[in-house]
XYZ file of C-alpha atoms in Angstrom:
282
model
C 29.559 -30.218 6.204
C 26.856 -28.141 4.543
C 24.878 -31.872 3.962
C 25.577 -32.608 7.632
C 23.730 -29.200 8.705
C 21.016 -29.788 6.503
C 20.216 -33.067 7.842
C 20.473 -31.899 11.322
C 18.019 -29.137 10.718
C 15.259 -29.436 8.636
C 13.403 -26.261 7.987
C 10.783 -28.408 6.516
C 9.872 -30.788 8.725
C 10.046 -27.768 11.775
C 7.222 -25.650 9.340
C 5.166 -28.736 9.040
C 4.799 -29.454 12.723
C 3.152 -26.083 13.057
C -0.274 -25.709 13.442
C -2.301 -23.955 9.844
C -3.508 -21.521 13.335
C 0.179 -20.643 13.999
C 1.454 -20.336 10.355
C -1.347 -17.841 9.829
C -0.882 -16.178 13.431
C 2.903 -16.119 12.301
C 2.239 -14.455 9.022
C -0.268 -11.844 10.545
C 2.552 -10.903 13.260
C 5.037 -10.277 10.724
C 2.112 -8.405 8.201
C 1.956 -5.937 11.191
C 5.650 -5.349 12.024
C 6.278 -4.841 8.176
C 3.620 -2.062 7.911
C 4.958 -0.692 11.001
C 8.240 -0.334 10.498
C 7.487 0.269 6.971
C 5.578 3.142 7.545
C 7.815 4.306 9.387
C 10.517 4.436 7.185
C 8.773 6.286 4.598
C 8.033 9.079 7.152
C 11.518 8.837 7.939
C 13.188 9.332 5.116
C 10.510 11.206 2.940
C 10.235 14.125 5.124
C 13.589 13.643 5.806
C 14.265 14.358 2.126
C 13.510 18.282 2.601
C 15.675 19.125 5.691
C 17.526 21.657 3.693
C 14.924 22.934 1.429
C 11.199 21.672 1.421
C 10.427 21.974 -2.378
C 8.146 20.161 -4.422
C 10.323 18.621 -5.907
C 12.321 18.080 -3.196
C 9.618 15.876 -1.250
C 8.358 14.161 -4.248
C 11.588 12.787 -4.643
C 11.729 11.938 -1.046
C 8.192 10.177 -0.793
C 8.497 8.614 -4.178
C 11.757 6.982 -3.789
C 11.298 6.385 0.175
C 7.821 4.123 -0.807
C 9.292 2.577 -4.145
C 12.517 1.485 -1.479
C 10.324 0.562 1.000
C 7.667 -1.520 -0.587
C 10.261 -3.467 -2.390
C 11.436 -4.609 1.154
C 7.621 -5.155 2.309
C 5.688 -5.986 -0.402
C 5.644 -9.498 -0.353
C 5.051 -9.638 3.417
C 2.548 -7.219 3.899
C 1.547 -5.920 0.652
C 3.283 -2.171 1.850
C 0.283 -0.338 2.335
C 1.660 1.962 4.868
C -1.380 4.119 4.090
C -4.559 3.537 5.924
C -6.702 4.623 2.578
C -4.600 1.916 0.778
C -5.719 -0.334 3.459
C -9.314 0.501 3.727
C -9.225 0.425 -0.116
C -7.822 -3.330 0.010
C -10.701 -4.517 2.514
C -13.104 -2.968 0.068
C -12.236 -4.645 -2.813
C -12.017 -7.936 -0.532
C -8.170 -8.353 -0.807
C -7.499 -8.254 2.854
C -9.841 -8.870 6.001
C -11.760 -6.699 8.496
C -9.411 -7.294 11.286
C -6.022 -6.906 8.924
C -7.430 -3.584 7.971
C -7.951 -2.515 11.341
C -4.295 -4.198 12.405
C -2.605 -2.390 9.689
C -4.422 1.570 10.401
C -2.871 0.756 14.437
C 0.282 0.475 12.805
C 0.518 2.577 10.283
C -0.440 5.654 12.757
C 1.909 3.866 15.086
C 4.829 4.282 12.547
C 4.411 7.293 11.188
C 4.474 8.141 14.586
C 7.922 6.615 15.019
C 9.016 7.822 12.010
C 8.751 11.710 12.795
C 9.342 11.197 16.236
C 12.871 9.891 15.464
C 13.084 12.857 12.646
C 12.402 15.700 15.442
C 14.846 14.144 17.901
C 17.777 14.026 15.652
C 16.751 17.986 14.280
C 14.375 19.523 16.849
C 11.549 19.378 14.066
C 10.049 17.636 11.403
C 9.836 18.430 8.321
C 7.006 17.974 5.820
C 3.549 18.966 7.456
C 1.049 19.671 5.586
C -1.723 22.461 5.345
C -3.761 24.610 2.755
C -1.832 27.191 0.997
C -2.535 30.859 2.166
C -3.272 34.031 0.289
C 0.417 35.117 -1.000
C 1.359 37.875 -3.823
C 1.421 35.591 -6.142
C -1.411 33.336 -5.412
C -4.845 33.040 -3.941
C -5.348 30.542 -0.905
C -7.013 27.323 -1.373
C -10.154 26.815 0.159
C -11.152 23.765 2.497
C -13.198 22.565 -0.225
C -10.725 23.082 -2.991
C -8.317 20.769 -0.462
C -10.549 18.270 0.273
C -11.081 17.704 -3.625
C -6.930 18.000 -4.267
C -6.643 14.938 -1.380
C -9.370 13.377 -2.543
C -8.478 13.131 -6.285
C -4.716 12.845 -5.503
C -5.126 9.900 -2.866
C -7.524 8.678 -5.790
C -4.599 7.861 -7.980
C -2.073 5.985 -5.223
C -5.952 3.501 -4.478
C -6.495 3.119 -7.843
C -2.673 1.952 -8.306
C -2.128 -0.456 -5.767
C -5.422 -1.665 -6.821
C -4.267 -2.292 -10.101
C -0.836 -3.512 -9.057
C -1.998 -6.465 -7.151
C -5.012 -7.494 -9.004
C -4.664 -10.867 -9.340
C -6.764 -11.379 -12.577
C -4.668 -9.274 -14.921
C -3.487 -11.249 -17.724
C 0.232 -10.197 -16.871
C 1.589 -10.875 -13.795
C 3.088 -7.959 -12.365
C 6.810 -8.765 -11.119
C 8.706 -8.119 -8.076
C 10.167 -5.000 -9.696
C 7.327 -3.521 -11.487
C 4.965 -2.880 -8.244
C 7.489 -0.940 -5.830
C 7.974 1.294 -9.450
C 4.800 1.687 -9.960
C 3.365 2.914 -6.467
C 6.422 5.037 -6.178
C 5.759 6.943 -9.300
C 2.226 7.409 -8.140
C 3.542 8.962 -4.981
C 5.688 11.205 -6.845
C 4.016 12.713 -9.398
C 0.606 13.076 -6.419
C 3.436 14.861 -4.455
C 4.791 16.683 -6.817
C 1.205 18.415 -8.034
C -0.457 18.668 -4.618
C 2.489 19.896 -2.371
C 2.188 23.600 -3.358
C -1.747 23.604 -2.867
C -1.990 21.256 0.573
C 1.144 20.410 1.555
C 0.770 16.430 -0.413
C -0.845 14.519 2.244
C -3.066 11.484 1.217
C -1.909 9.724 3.775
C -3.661 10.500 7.098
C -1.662 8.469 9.102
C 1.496 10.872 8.009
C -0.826 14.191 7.936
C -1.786 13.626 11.419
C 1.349 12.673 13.467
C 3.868 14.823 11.105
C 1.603 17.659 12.360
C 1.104 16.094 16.227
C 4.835 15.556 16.610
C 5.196 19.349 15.666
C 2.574 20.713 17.575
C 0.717 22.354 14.582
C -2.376 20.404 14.251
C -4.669 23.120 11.843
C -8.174 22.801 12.023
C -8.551 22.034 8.374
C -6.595 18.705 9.555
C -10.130 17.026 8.326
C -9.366 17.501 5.348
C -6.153 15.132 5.159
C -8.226 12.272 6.837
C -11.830 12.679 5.213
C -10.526 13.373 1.498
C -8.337 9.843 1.285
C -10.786 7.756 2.755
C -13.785 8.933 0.530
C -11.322 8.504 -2.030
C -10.559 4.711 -0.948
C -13.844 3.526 -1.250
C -14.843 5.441 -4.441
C -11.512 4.250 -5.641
C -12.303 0.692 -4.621
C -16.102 0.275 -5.933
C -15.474 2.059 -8.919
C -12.271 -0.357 -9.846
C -14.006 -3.363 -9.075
C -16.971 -2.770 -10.787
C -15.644 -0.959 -13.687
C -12.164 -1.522 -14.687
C -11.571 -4.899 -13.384
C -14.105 -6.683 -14.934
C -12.647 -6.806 -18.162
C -9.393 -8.460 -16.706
C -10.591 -11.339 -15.143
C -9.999 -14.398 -16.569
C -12.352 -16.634 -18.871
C -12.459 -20.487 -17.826
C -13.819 -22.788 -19.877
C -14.394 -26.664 -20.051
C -11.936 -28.928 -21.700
C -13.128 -33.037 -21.797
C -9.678 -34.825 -21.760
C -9.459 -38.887 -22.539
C -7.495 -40.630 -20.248
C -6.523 -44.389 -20.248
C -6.645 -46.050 -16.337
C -6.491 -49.851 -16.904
C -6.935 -50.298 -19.990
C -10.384 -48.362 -19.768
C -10.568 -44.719 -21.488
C -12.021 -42.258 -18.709
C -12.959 -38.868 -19.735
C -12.427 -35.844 -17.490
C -12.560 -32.507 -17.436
C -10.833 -29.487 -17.175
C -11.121 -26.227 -16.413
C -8.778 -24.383 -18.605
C -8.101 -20.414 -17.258
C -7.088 -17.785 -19.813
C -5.695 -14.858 -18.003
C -2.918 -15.028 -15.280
C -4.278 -14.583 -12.298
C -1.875 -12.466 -10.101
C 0.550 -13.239 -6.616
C -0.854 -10.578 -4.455
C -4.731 -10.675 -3.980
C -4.719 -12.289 -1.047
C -1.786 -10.394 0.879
């Protein structure tokens, strides 16, 4: 029966009827409802995390495990961004076009939009906006300044792991497993040091429609957009010029004798040490 189905649908031969235009258009599409929905469901769920009590600890464990979950969904069809600095990042460093970059910021903002839309309808509000601490008892307020450096260092990290994770000249190719782990943990421990002195944003699409959906928009909201992007394309040039180089792989020439006919040919080879990566081109 199974044999019988197979023969009567061939996935195959449907794919390569399509167009290279409409494989690619296909792939895009999907790219975009990933990050959407994606971004989304990190909103969702990691603000969601702190309904009871908003600790530190509490959202770190929200956002870290919410991205880890969702970018092992997304990550091979969009690359789970869900961050518009990771995504400006990625068109700096020439992993992803002009136009995905601008694709995946409309739907990032988009779902994070969705995300703490649905959170306030189910609760009335939704948890996890950010803002600069204020004076307290215990502890002086933090300065516009002061923030923009915490976002700016803290959204540093996440660029400069994703950039990392998917660089496709490392000489170890990082598994299915290893990159929703390691952008997880990067969200965590950000979260975890920057939530009691802004509130953890590095993530403007989040800071901005967290704060929209709530009606409490501050007027340091700059520094939750400014900070991550500065930090994208520091983050990006200084990889790529820096810390990547080392990684990429060495090719030399190998002459190989072949016999065709009865007549030795030689050829050559380029032989590649280094494994270049899955991802670069996501």
């Amino acid at each position: 029966a199974w044999a019988r189905l197979d023969h009567k649908f061939d996935l195959e031969a449907v794919v390569s009827t399509q167009s290279t235009g409409d494989r690619a258009n296909g792939r895009l599409i999907r790219a975009c409802l990933a990050e959407l929905f994606g971004t989304a469901s990190v909103i969702f769920w990691g603000a969601g995390a702190v309904i009871s009590e908003e600790t530190a600890l509490n959202l770190a464990f929200g956002f870290g495990i919410a991205t880890a979950m969702t970018a092992y969904i997304f990550h091979d069809i969009s690359g789970a961004h869900f961050n518009p600095a990771v995504s400006l990042a990625m068109f700096i460093a020439q992993r992803i076009s002009i136009v995905r970059c601008i694709l995946y910021w409309i739907m990032q903002t988009l779902g994070a939009l969705l995300g703490a839309g649905m959170l306030r309808l189910l609760q009335g509000n939704t948890p996890g906006t950010v803002d600069l601490r204020k004076k307290t008892s215990t502890a002086e307020a933090v300065e516009q300044w002061n923030g923009f450096l915490c976002e700016l260092i803290g959204s540093l990290a996440i660029v400069y792991t994703y950039l990392a994770a998917t660089n496709r000249f490392r000489r170890h190719r990082v598994s299915s497993y290893d990159f929703p782990l390691s952008v997880g943990l990067a969200v965590f421990i950000v979260t975890l040091t920057l939530q009691p002195l802004t509130g953890s944003g590095v993530n403007p699409a989040r800071a901005l429609m967290v704060n929209s959906v709530n009606w409490d928009v501050p007027h340091r909201i700059w520094v939750y957009i400014v900070g991550p992007l500065v930090a994208s394309i520091v983050g990006a040039l200084s990889y790529e010029l820096i810390f990547s180089f080392p990684l990429k792989p060495v090719v030399f020439e190998k002459k190989v004798v072949e016999t065709e006919g009865g007549v030795k040919v030689t050829k050559s080879e380029d032989i590649v040490i280094g494994n270049p990566g899955a991802n670069g081109d996501i």
